[in-house]
Coordinates of C-alpha atoms and ligand atoms in Angstrom, one line a residue:
X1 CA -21.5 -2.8 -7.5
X2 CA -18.0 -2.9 -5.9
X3 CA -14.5 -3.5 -7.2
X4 CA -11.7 -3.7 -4.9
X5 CA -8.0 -3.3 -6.0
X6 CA -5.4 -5.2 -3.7
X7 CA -1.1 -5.0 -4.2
X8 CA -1.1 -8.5 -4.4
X9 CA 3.0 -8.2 -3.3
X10 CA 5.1 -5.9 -1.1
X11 CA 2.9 -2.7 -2.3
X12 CA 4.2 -0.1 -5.0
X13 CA 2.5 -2.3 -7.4
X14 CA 1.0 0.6 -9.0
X15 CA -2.4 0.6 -6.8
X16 CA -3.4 4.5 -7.5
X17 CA -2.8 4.1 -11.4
X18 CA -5.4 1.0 -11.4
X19 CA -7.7 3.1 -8.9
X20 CA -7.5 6.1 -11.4
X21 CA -8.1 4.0 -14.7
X22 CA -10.9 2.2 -13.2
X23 CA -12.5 4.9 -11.2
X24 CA -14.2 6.7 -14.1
X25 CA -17.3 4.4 -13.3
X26 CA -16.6 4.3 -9.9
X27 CA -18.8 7.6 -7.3
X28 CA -17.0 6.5 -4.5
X29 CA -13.3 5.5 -3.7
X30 CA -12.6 4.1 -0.3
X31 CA -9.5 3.2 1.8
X32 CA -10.0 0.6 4.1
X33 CA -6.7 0.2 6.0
X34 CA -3.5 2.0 6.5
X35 CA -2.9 5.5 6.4
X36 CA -0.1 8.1 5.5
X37 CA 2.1 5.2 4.9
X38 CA 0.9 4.6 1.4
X39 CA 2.1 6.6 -1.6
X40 CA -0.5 6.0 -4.4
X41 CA 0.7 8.0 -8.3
X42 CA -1.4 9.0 -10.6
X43 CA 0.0 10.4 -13.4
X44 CA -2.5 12.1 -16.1
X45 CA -1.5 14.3 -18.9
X46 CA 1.7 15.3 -17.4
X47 CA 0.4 15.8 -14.4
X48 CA 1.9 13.8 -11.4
X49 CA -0.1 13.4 -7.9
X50 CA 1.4 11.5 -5.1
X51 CA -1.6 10.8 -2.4
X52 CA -0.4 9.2 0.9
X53 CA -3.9 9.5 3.0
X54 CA -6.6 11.4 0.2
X55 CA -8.4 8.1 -1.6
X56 CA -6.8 8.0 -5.5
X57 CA -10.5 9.1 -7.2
X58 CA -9.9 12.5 -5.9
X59 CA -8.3 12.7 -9.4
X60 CA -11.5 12.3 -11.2
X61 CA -13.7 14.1 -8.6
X62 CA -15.1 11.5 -6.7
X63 CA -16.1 11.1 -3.4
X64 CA -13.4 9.4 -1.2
X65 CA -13.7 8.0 2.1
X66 CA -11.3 7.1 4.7
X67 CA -13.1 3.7 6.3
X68 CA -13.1 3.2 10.1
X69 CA -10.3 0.3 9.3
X70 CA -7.4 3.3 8.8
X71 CA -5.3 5.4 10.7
X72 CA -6.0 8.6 9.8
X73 CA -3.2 11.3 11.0
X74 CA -5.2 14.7 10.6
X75 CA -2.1 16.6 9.7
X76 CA -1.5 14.9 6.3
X77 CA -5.0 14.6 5.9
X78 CA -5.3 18.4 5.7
X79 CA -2.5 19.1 4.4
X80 CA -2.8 16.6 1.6
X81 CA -6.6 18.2 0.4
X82 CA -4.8 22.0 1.2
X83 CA -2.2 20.9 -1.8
X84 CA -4.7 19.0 -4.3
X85 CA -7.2 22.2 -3.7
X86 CA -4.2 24.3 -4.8
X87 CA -3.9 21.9 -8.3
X88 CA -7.2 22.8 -8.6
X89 CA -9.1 20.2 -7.3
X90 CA -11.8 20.1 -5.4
X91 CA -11.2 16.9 -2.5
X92 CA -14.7 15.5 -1.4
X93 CA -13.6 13.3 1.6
X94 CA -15.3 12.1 4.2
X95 CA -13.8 10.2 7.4
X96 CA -14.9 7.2 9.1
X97 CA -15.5 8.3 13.0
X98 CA -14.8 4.9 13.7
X99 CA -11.6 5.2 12.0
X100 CA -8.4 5.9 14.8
X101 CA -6.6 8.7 14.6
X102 CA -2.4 9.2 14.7
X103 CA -1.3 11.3 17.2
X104 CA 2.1 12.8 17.3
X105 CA 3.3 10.7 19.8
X106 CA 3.0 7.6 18.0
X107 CA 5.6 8.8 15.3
X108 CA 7.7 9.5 17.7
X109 CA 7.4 5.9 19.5
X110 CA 7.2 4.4 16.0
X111 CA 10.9 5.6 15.8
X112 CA 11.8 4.9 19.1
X113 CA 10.9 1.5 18.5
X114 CA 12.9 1.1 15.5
X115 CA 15.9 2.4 16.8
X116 CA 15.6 -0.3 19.4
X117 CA 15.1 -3.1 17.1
X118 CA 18.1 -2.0 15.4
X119 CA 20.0 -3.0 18.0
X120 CA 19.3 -7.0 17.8
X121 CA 19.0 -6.5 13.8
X122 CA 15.1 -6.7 14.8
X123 CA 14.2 -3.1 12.6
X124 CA 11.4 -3.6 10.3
X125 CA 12.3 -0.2 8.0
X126 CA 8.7 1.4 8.7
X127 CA 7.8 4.5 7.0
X128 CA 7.7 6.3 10.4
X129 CA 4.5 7.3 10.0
X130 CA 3.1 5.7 13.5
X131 CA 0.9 3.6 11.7
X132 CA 2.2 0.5 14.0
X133 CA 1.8 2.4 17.4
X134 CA -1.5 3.7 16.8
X135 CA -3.1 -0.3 15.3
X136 CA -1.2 -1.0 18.9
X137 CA -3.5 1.6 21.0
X138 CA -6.5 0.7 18.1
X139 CA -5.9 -3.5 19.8
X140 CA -5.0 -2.3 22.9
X141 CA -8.3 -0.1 23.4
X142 CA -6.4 2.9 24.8
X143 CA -7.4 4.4 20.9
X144 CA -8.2 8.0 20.2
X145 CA -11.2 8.0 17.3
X146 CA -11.7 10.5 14.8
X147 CA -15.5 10.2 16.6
X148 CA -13.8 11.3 20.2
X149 CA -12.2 14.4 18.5
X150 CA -15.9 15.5 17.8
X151 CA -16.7 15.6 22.0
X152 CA -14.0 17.4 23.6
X153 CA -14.3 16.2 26.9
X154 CA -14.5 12.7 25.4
X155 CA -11.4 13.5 23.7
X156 CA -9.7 15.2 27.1
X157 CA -10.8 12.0 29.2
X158 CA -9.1 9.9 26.8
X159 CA -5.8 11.9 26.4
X160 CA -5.2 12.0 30.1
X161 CA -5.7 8.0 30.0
X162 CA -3.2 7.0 27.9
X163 CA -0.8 9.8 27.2
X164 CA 0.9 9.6 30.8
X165 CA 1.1 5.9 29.5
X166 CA 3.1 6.9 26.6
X167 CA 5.1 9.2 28.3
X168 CA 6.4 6.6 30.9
X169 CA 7.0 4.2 27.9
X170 CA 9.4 6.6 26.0
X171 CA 11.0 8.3 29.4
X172 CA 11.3 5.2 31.6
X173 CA 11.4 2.2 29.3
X174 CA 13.5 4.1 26.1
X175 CA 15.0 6.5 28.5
X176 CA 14.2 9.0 25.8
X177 CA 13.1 13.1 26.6
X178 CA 9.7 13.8 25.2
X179 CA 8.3 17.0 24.4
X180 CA 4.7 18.6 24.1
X181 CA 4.1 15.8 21.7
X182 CA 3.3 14.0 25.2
X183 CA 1.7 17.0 25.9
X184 CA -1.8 16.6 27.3
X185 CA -3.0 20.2 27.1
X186 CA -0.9 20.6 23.8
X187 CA -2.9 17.7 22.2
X188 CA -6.2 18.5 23.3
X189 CA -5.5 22.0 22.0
X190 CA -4.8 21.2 18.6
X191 CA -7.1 18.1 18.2
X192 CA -10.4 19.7 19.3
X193 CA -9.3 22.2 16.4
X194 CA -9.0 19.6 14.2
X195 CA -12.1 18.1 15.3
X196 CA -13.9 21.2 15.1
X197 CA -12.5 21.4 11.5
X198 CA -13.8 17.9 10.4
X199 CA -17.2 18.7 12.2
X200 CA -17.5 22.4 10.4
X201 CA -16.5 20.9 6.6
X202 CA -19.2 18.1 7.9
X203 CA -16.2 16.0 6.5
X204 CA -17.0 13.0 9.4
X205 CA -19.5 9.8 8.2
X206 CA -20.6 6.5 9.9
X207 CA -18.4 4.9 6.8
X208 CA -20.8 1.4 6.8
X209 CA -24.0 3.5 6.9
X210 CA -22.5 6.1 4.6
X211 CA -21.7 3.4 1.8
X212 CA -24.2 1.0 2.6
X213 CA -26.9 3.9 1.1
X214 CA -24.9 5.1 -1.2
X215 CA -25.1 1.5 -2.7
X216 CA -28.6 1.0 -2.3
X217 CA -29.1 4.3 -4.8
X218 CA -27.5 2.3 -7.6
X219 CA -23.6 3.9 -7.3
X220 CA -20.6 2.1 -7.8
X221 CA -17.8 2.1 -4.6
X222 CA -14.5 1.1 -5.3
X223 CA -12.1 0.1 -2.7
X224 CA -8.2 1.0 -2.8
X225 CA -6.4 -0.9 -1.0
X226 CA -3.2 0.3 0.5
X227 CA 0.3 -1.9 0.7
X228 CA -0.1 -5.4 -0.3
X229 CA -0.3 -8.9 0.2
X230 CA 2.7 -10.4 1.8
X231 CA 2.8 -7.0 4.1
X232 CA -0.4 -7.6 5.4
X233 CA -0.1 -8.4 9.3
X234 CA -1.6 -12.0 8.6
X235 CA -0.9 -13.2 5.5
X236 CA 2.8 -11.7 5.2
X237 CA 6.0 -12.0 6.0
X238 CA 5.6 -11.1 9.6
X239 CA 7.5 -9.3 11.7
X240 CA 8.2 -7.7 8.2
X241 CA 5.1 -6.0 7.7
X242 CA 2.8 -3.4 8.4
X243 CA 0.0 -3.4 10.8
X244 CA -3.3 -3.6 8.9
X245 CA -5.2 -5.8 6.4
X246 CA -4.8 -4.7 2.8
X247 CA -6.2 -8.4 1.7
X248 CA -9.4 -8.3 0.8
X249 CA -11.4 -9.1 3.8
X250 CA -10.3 -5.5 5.1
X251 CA -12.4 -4.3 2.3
X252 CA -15.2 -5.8 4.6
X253 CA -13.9 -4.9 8.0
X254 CA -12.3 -1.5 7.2
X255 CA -15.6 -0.3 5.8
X256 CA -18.6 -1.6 7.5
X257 CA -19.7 -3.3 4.3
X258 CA -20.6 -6.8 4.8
X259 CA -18.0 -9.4 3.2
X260 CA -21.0 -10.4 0.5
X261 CA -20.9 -6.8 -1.0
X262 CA -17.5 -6.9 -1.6
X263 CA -17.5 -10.4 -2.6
X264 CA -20.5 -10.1 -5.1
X265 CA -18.0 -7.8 -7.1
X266 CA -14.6 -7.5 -9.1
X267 CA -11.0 -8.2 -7.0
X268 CA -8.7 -7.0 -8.9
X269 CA -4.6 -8.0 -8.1
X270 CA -2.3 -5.5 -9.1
X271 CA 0.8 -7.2 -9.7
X272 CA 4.3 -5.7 -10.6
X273 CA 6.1 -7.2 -13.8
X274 CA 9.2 -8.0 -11.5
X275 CA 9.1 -7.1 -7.7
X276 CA 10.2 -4.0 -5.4
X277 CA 10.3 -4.2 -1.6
X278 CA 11.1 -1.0 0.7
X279 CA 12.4 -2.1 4.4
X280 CA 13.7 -5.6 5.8
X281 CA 12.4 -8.9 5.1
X282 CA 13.5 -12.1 2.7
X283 CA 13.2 -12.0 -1.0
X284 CA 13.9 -15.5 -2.6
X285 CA 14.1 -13.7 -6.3
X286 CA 16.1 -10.5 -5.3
X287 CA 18.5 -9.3 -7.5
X288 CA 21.5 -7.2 -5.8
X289 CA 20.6 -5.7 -3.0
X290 CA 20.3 -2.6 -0.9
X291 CA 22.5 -2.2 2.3
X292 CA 20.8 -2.2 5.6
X293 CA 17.4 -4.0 4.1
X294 CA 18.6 -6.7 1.9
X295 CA 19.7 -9.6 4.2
X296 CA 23.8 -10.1 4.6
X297 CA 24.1 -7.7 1.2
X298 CA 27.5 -5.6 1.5
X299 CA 27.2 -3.0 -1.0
X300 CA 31.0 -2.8 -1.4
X301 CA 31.7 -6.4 -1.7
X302 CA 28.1 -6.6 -4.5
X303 CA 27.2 -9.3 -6.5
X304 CA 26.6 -10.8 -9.7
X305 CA 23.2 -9.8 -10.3
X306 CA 24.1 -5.4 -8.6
X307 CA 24.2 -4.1 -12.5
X308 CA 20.7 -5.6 -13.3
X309 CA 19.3 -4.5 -10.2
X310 CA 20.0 -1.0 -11.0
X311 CA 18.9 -0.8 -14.4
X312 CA 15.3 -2.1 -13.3
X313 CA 15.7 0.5 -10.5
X314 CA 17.0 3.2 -12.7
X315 CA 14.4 2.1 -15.5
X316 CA 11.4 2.1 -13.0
X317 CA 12.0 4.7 -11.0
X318 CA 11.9 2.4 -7.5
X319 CA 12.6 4.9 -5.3
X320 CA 10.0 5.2 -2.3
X321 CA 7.2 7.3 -2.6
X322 CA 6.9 8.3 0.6
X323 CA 10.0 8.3 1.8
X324 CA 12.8 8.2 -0.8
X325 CA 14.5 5.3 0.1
X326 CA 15.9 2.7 -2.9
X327 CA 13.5 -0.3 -3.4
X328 CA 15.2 -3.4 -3.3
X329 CA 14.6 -5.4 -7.0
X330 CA 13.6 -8.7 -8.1
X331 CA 12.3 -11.1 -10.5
X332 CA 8.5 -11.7 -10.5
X333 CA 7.7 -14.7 -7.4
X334 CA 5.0 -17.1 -8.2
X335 CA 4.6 -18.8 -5.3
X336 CA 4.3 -15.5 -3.3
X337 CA 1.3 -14.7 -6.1
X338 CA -0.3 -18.2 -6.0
X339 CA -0.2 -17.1 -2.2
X340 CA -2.0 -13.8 -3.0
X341 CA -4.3 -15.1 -5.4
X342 CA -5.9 -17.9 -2.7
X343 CA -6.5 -15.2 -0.2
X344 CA -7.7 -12.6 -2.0
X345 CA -9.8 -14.2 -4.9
X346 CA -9.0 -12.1 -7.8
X347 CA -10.9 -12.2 -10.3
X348 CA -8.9 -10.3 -12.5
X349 CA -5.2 -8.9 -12.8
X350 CA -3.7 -5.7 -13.8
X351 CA -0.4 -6.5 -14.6
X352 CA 1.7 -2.9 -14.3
X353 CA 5.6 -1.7 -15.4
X354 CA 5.7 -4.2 -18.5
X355 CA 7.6 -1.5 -20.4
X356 CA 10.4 -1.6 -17.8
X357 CA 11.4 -5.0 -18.2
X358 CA 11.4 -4.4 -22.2
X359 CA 15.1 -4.5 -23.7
X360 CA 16.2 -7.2 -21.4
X361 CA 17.6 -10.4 -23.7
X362 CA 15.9 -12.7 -20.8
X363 CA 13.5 -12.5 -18.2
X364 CA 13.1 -14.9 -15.4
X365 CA 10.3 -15.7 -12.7
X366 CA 10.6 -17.6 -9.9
X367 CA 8.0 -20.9 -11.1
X368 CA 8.8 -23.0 -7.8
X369 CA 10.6 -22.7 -4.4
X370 CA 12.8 -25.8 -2.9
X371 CA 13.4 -25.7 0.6
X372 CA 14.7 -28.7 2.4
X373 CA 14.7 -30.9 -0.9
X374 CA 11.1 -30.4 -1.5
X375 CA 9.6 -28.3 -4.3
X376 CA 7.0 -25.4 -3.2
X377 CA 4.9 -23.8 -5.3
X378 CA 3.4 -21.6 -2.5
X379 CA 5.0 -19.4 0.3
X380 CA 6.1 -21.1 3.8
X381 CA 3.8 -19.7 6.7
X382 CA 6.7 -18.6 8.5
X383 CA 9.4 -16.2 7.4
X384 CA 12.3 -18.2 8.3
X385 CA 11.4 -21.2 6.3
X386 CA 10.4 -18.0 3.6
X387 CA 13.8 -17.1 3.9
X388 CA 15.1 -20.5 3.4
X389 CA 13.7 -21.0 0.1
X390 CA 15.5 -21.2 -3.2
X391 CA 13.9 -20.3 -6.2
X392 CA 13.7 -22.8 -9.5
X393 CA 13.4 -20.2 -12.5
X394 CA 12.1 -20.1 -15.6
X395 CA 13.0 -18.6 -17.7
X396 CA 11.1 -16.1 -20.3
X397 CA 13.0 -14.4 -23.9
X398 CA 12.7 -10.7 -23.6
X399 CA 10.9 -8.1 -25.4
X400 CA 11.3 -5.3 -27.1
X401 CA 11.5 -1.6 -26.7
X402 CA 8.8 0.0 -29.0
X403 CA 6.6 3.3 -28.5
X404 CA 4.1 2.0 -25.5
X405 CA 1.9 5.1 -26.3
X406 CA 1.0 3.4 -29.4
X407 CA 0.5 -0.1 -28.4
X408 CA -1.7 1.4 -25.4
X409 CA -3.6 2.7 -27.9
X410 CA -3.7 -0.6 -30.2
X411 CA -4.8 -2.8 -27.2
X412 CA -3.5 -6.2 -26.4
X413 CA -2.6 -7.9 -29.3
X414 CA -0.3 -5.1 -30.0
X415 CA 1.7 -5.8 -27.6
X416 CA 5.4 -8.2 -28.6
X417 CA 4.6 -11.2 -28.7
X418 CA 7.3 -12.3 -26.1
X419 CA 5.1 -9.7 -23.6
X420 CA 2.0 -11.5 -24.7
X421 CA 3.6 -14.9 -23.6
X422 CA 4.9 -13.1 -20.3
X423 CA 1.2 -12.6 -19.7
X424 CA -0.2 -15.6 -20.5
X425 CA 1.8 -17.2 -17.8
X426 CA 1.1 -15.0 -15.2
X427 CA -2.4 -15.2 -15.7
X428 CA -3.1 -19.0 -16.5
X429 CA -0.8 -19.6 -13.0
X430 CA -3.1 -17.4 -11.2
X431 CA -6.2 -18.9 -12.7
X432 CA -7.8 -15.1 -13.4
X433 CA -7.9 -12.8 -16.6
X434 CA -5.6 -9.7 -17.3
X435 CA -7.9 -7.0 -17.1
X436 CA -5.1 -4.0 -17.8
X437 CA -1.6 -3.8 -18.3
X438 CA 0.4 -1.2 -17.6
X439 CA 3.2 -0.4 -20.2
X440 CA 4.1 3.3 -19.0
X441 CA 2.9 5.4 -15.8
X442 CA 0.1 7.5 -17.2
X443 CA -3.6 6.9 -17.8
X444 CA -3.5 6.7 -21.4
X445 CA -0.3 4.3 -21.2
X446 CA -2.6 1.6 -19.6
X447 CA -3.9 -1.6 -22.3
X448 CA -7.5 -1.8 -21.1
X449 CA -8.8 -5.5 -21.8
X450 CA -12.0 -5.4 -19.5
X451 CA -13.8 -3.1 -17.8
X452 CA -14.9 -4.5 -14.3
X453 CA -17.9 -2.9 -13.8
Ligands
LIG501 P1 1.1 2.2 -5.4 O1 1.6 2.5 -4.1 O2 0.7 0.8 -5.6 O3 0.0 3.1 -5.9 O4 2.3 2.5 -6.4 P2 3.4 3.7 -6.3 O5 2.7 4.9 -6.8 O6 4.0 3.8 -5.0 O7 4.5 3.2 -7.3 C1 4.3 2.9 -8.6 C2 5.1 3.8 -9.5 O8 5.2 3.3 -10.8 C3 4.6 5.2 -9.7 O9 5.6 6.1 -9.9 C4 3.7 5.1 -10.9 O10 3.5 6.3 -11.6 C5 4.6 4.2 -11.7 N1 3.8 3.3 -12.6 C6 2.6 2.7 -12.4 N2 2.3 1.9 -13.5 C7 3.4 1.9 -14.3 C8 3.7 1.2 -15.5 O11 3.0 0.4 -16.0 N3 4.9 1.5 -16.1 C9 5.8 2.4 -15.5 N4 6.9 2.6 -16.1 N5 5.5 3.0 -14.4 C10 4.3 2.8 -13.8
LIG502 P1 1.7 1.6 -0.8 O1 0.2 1.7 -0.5 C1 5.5 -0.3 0.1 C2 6.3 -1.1 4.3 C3 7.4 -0.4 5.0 C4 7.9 -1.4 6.0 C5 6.6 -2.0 6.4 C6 6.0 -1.5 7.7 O2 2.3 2.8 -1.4 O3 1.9 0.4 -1.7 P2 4.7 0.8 8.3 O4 5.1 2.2 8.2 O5 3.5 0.5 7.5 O6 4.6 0.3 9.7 O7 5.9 -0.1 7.6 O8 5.7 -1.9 5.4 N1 5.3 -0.3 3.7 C7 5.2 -0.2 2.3 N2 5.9 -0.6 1.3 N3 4.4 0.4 -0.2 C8 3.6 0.8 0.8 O9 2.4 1.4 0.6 C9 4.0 0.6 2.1 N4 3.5 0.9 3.3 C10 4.3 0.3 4.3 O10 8.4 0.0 4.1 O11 8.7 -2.4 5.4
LIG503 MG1 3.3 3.3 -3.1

């Protein structure tokens, strides 16, 4: 069977530490969208791994596939199962040759094309990774495929198409120099390595084929999705998102698995206690803001809600894990999950960073929006009106501050019972059951109430 996890928000949700938990049962762990801009944790006995690009069960062993719905930049890629083998792993992954590949270029325009937007307060705060540009060539059907890095005159046919394209873009339309990362003969040099290094390890898969069979001999494949909901390119807050599908349907699309596998199995949302975004974009329940991202915040003049903002921040460490930037805070949105709960289906929650919320007297969730005298209880399709919204709160007492280890070993009705009634909330608004709850970053900090397979 299947279970796919999903950031039912703005990602950081806590995606890796569900994919860990859960992926004991699981033989295979695939991504099927993004790349290199995720940052999945997984903490376990001390032990702290940050993955951008390596699927999360590499943890526990397992197989992990990169589905032909990612961006796979071979650099990190290599890099990433270079550092896990020195922790003493042993990375199993296998690549998608449908999937496209990141070439350096695309960074570079990714930034170029920032810096632009800047300008006409446009920026979207991307990770920088390229993931935008190469979804762009991916549409656009200029692509370079992890497949075309296995036939190098494939791969030299297709570099002498489009990287004189690329080159005119960032000389004559940015007016910026490039270097030999518009290189043709530079590129093809490294990539046929890398190509010949993916076809040596035997590391590259039909990924639809590949699962399909891997199914069909009874094993379990779990699919880790990578950002979330409302920064998915159709269901989000668009232009303030990134360019792939980490809704569900991608788990169909980015693998080559029909839609019926995945939806004959387990969605699970993993939803943050309050709500962290990194970039630009509206937030109806933000507390204090972060200059440069939050809209019309001045850190120097702040506001009434800066000190609370920082102690969630402080408390749950919501600093980027990829780049290190300060997450923007805010209280838990129910219309944006209601939103993220009809698209995706869950049929379960995991419910993370409880603990970090404990020790507050109150703590509020935005139950409704009103926007031009009407109440909402669902996000606007476009971001202005999303913008526009206010937020009618409720408001929830808080909990305590006790030893999570314990109650994560106690299970659910250990929990206080303000925490409990948090919970209940969250889950009868959502129509699905809490299948975990996070109360602290580590495996064994996790309240497991079902087990989805
Ligand atoms: P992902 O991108 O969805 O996998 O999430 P990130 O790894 O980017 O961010 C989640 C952060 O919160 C990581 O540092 C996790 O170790 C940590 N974390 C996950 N679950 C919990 C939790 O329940 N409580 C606390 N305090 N931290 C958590
Ligand atoms: P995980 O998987 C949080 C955000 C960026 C930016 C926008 C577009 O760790 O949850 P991109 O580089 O993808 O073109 O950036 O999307 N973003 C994320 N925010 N968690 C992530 O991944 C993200 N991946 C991209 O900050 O606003
Ligand atoms: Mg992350």
């Amino acid at each position: 069977m299947t279970v796919t996890i999903v950031g039912s928000q703005l990602g950081d949700e806590g995606k890796g530490g569900i994919v860990d938990l859960y992926g004991e049962e699981a033989d295979v762990v695939v991504r099927y969208q993004g790349g290199d801009n995720a940052g999945h944790t997984v903490v376990h006995e001390g032990e702290e791994y940050k993955l951008s690009l390596v699927p999360s069960g590499a943890i526990r062993d397992k197989v992990g596939v990169l589905g032909n719905g990612c961006v796979v930049n071979p650099r990190t890629l290599f890099d990433e199962i270079d550092t896990l083998r020195d922790r003493g792993l042993e990375p199993d992954v296998r690549v998608a040759r449908r999937a496209h590949v990141i070439l350096p270029y695309h960074r570079i325009l990714d930034g170029i094309e920032e810096e632009a937007k800047s300008e006409s307060d446009q920026k979207v705060g991307t990770t920088g990774r390229g993931i935008g540009p190469t979804y762009e060539d991916k549409a656009g059907r200029r692509g370079i495929r992890v497949g075309d890095l296995l036939d190098p005159d494939v791969l030299r046919e297709r570099l002498e198409y489009v990287v004189p394209q690329k080159r005119a873009l960032a000389e004559d339309v940015y007016g910026v120099e490039t270097g030999e990362e518009f290189d043709v003969d530079a590129l093809y040099e490294e990539f046929q390595e890398i190509g010949e290094r993916l076809a040596e390890n035997d590391m590259t898969v039909n990924a639809g084929e590949f699962l399909d069979d891997r199914l069909a001999a009874g094993e379990n494949v779990m699919f880790e999705g990578a950002q979330g909901t409302i920064i998915d390119i159709d269901h989000g807050n668009y232009p303030y998102v990134t360019s792939s599908n980490p809704t569900a349907g991608g788990a169909a699309t980015g693998t080559g698995l029909s839609p019926a596998v995945a939806g004959q199995g387990e969605i699970i949302g993993i939803v943050k206690a309050y709500l962290t975004r990194v970039g630009k974009g509206p937030l109806p329940t933000e507390l204090g803001g972060v200059e440069g991202d939050t809209p019309g915040y001045d850190a120097e003049a702040g506001n009434d809600t800066d000190e609370l903002a920082k102690y969630i921040r402080e408390e749950g460490g919501e600093y980027g894990t990829v780049t290190g930037r300060p997450r923007r805070v805010g209280w838990l949105d129910m219309p944006m999950l209601r939103h993220a709960a009809r698209v995706n289906g869950f049929t379960g929650l995991a419910v993370n960073h409880l603990d970090v919320l404990a020790g507050l007297d109150e703590v509020k969730v935005g139950h409704a929006y009103t926007v031009d005298g009407e109440t909402k209880l669902t996000m606007p399709a476009t971001t202005e009106q999303w913008g526009d919204c206010d937020c009618e709160f409720r408001v929830f007492e808080g909990w305590p501050e006790v030893d999570w280890a314990d109650v994560a070993a106690d299970g659910y009705d250990a929990l206080p019972e303000n925490a409990r009634a948090y919970l209940e909330y969250i889950s009868d608004e959502l129509g699905a059951p809490v299948y975990a709850i996070g109360v602290g970053p580590g495996r064994s900090e996790t309240i497991v109430c079902e087990q989805p397979w």
